[in-house]
Amino acid sequence: MPAYDYRCRICDASFEIRRSISEPVPAGGVACPAGHAETSRVFSAVAVSRGAAAPAMAAPSGGGGACCGGGCCG
């Protein structure tokens, strides 16, 4: 079940709500733990690990530049 991060615009509290993807947002919106209804959903990046057994991706061959692989740095 995914977790959605929210922040209250009144008390600046951050909180998380877990609900299924198919479950709609309540009609009155999402209230913070203090009961304020003025909240906004916050984007949170998700870290994904490939695990210790998976090999790292090889660096592209034929390029020389560290910033872009040698294609446009000159």
XYZ file of N, CA, C and O in Angstrom:
296
model
N 0.849 -1.170 0.000
C 0.000 0.000 0.000
C 0.901 1.242 0.000
O 1.786 1.363 0.834
N 0.691 2.154 -0.932
C 1.546 3.343 -1.013
C 1.303 4.315 0.136
O 0.222 4.373 0.714
N 2.335 5.076 0.430
C 2.256 6.119 1.457
C 2.319 7.474 0.766
O 3.102 7.666 -0.159
N 1.493 8.390 1.194
C 1.452 9.728 0.634
C 1.858 10.723 1.720
O 1.344 10.666 2.841
N 2.784 11.613 1.398
C 3.259 12.615 2.341
C 2.473 13.905 2.170
O 2.213 14.335 1.045
N 2.112 14.500 3.297
C 1.367 15.751 3.307
C 2.031 16.733 4.260
O 2.766 16.333 5.163
N 1.746 18.020 4.071
C 2.214 19.071 4.979
C 1.045 20.008 5.236
O 0.339 20.412 4.323
N 0.872 20.374 6.511
C -0.196 21.277 6.900
C 0.243 22.718 6.653
O 1.350 23.110 7.019
N -0.625 23.497 6.029
C -0.311 24.902 5.753
C -0.517 25.787 6.982
O -0.027 26.905 7.019
N -1.219 25.290 7.980
C -1.488 26.065 9.190
C -0.369 25.860 10.230
O 0.265 26.812 10.667
N -0.127 24.609 10.624
C 0.850 24.341 11.691
C 2.181 23.807 11.173
O 3.076 23.514 11.960
N 2.327 23.646 9.861
C 3.556 23.198 9.211
C 3.958 21.770 9.598
O 5.111 21.381 9.469
N 3.010 20.977 10.076
C 3.290 19.585 10.426
C 3.377 18.746 9.159
O 2.620 18.942 8.214
N 4.322 17.807 9.139
C 4.435 16.841 8.039
C 3.899 15.512 8.540
O 4.161 15.116 9.674
N 3.144 14.817 7.693
C 2.590 13.532 8.095
C 2.393 12.659 6.869
O 2.477 13.125 5.737
N 2.168 11.382 7.110
C 2.057 10.381 6.050
C 0.731 9.658 6.181
O 0.285 9.366 7.285
N 0.116 9.374 5.045
C -1.125 8.608 5.018
C -0.930 7.440 4.063
O -0.426 7.611 2.951
N -1.325 6.244 4.508
C -1.252 5.052 3.662
C -2.658 4.688 3.213
O -3.561 4.562 4.021
N -2.808 4.555 1.891
C -4.081 4.106 1.333
C -3.819 3.507 -0.046
O -2.805 3.773 -0.667
N -4.758 2.710 -0.503
C -4.570 2.061 -1.798
C -4.640 3.096 -2.912
O -5.214 4.174 -2.755
N -4.074 2.745 -4.045
C -4.048 3.645 -5.189
C -5.469 3.914 -5.688
O -5.786 5.017 -6.110
N -6.334 2.923 -5.608
C -7.693 3.075 -6.111
C -8.617 3.819 -5.147
O -9.701 4.233 -5.526
N -8.188 3.994 -3.894
C -9.026 4.697 -2.915
C -8.989 6.198 -3.178
O -7.921 6.799 -3.236
N -10.143 6.824 -3.351
C -10.156 8.268 -3.640
C -9.807 9.107 -2.405
O -9.956 8.665 -1.276
N -9.357 10.327 -2.664
C -9.091 11.276 -1.586
C -10.439 11.648 -0.964
O -11.416 11.854 -1.691
N -10.530 11.738 0.361
C -11.801 12.105 0.991
C -12.341 13.422 0.436
O -11.569 14.329 0.086
N -13.656 13.561 0.375
C -14.299 14.738 -0.210
C -13.853 16.035 0.455
O -13.679 17.045 -0.202
N -13.650 16.040 1.752
C -13.239 17.247 2.463
C -11.741 17.463 2.457
O -11.237 18.393 3.068
N -11.002 16.599 1.777
C -9.546 16.687 1.770
C -8.947 15.876 2.907
O -9.632 15.131 3.588
N -7.665 16.037 3.116
C -6.952 15.307 4.150
C -6.622 16.273 5.275
O -6.050 17.334 5.038
N -6.993 15.930 6.495
C -6.709 16.785 7.648
C -5.410 16.339 8.309
O -5.062 15.159 8.318
N -4.670 17.297 8.876
C -3.435 16.985 9.591
C -3.775 16.388 10.959
O -4.936 16.422 11.380
N -2.799 15.844 11.671
C -3.073 15.259 12.986
C -3.704 16.252 13.973
O -4.430 15.850 14.874
N -3.463 17.556 13.798
C -4.053 18.565 14.685
C -5.473 18.940 14.255
O -6.133 19.722 14.923
N -5.928 18.412 13.093
C -7.281 18.652 12.642
C -7.448 19.740 11.593
O -8.562 20.003 11.160
N -6.370 20.372 11.172
C -6.464 21.416 10.145
C -6.714 20.781 8.781
O -6.076 19.801 8.424
N -7.599 21.385 8.004
C -7.953 20.836 6.699
C -7.129 21.429 5.563
O -7.196 20.948 4.444
N -6.348 22.449 5.826
C -5.558 23.090 4.769
C -4.206 22.388 4.643
O -3.209 22.811 5.207
N -4.208 21.302 3.890
C -2.988 20.522 3.692
C -2.671 20.428 2.214
O -3.535 20.629 1.360
N -1.433 20.114 1.911
C -1.033 19.896 0.527
C -0.162 18.654 0.465
O 0.585 18.353 1.393
N -0.290 17.946 -0.631
C 0.514 16.740 -0.819
C 1.921 17.140 -1.216
O 2.126 18.053 -2.018
N 2.900 16.456 -0.659
C 4.303 16.771 -0.886
C 4.922 15.659 -1.720
O 4.722 14.473 -1.438
N 5.670 16.037 -2.737
C 6.382 15.043 -3.543
C 7.535 14.485 -2.727
O 8.282 15.226 -2.112
N 7.673 13.180 -2.709
C 8.810 12.570 -2.030
C 9.459 11.576 -2.977
O 8.790 10.732 -3.568
N 10.749 11.707 -3.131
C 11.495 10.807 -3.999
C 11.609 9.440 -3.328
O 11.717 9.341 -2.111
N 11.593 8.408 -4.122
C 11.685 7.054 -3.615
C 13.031 6.485 -4.024
O 13.411 6.532 -5.188
N 13.760 5.960 -3.064
C 15.046 5.322 -3.358
C 14.805 3.855 -3.688
O 14.089 3.158 -2.977
N 15.381 3.402 -4.770
C 15.243 2.017 -5.183
C 16.625 1.394 -5.216
O 17.541 1.926 -5.836
N 16.768 0.271 -4.558
C 18.054 -0.419 -4.498
C 17.995 -1.666 -5.358
O 16.982 -2.363 -5.406
N 19.109 -1.947 -6.025
C 19.171 -3.146 -6.851
C 19.710 -4.319 -6.061
O 19.777 -5.411 -6.551
N 20.155 -4.108 -4.861
C 20.662 -5.186 -4.037
C 22.154 -5.374 -4.207
O 22.764 -4.919 -5.166
N 22.770 -6.062 -3.281
C 24.218 -6.246 -3.290
C 24.675 -7.209 -4.380
O 25.792 -7.123 -4.864
N 23.822 -8.146 -4.802
C 24.232 -9.156 -5.780
C 24.193 -8.630 -7.218
O 24.823 -9.186 -8.097
N 23.475 -7.551 -7.466
C 23.356 -7.043 -8.823
C 24.600 -6.256 -9.211
O 25.093 -5.447 -8.444
N 25.130 -6.479 -10.403
C 26.320 -5.737 -10.823
C 25.982 -4.286 -11.142
O 24.871 -3.983 -11.572
N 26.937 -3.427 -10.924
C 26.757 -2.010 -11.251
C 26.812 -1.850 -12.764
O 27.445 -2.632 -13.467
N 26.183 -0.825 -13.274
C 26.205 -0.583 -14.716
C 27.600 -0.130 -15.121
O 28.222 0.677 -14.444
N 28.068 -0.621 -16.234
C 29.387 -0.252 -16.729
C 29.354 1.151 -17.309
O 28.348 1.579 -17.868
N 30.467 1.855 -17.184
C 30.574 3.196 -17.754
C 30.596 3.082 -19.271
O 31.117 2.121 -19.826
N 30.014 4.045 -19.982
C 30.020 3.979 -21.442
C 31.441 4.025 -21.979
O 32.283 4.755 -21.471
N 31.695 3.231 -22.991
C 33.042 3.217 -23.563
C 33.125 4.201 -24.723
O 32.131 4.552 -25.326
N 34.337 4.642 -25.005
C 34.561 5.525 -26.133
C 34.451 6.996 -25.785
O 34.764 7.847 -26.590
N 33.991 7.332 -24.622
C 33.869 8.729 -24.224
C 34.988 9.100 -23.281
O 35.601 8.259 -22.660
N 35.259 10.381 -23.172
C 36.349 10.763 -22.295
C 35.948 11.741 -21.215
O 36.533 11.767 -20.161
N 34.913 12.537 -21.463
C 34.556 13.576 -20.504
C 33.811 13.035 -19.312
O 32.957 12.174 -19.445
N 34.130 13.515 -18.136
C 33.449 13.068 -16.934
C 32.056 13.653 -16.829
O 31.168 13.069 -16.264
N 31.853 14.839 -17.398
C 30.559 15.496 -17.218
C 29.495 14.968 -18.159
O 28.331 14.940 -17.813
N 29.855 14.578 -19.373
C 28.800 14.167 -20.307
C 29.214 12.953 -21.152
O 28.588 12.671 -22.149
N 30.281 12.300 -20.824
C 30.683 11.131 -21.582
C 31.476 11.444 -22.839
O 31.707 10.572 -23.657
N 31.868 12.700 -23.028
C 32.696 13.055 -24.150
C 31.943 13.415 -25.415
O 32.541 13.692 -26.441
N 30.629 13.411 -25.367
C 29.875 13.674 -26.579
C 29.813 15.144 -26.978
O 29.786 15.463 -28.144
N 29.792 16.058 -26.015
C 29.572 17.444 -26.386
C 30.485 18.430 -25.634
O 30.331 19.624 -25.785
N 31.387 17.943 -24.832
C 32.205 18.843 -24.009
C 33.330 19.502 -24.780
O 33.804 20.561 -24.419
N 33.810 18.871 -25.786
C 34.876 19.428 -26.626
C 36.216 19.433 -26.062
O 36.805 19.811 -25.216
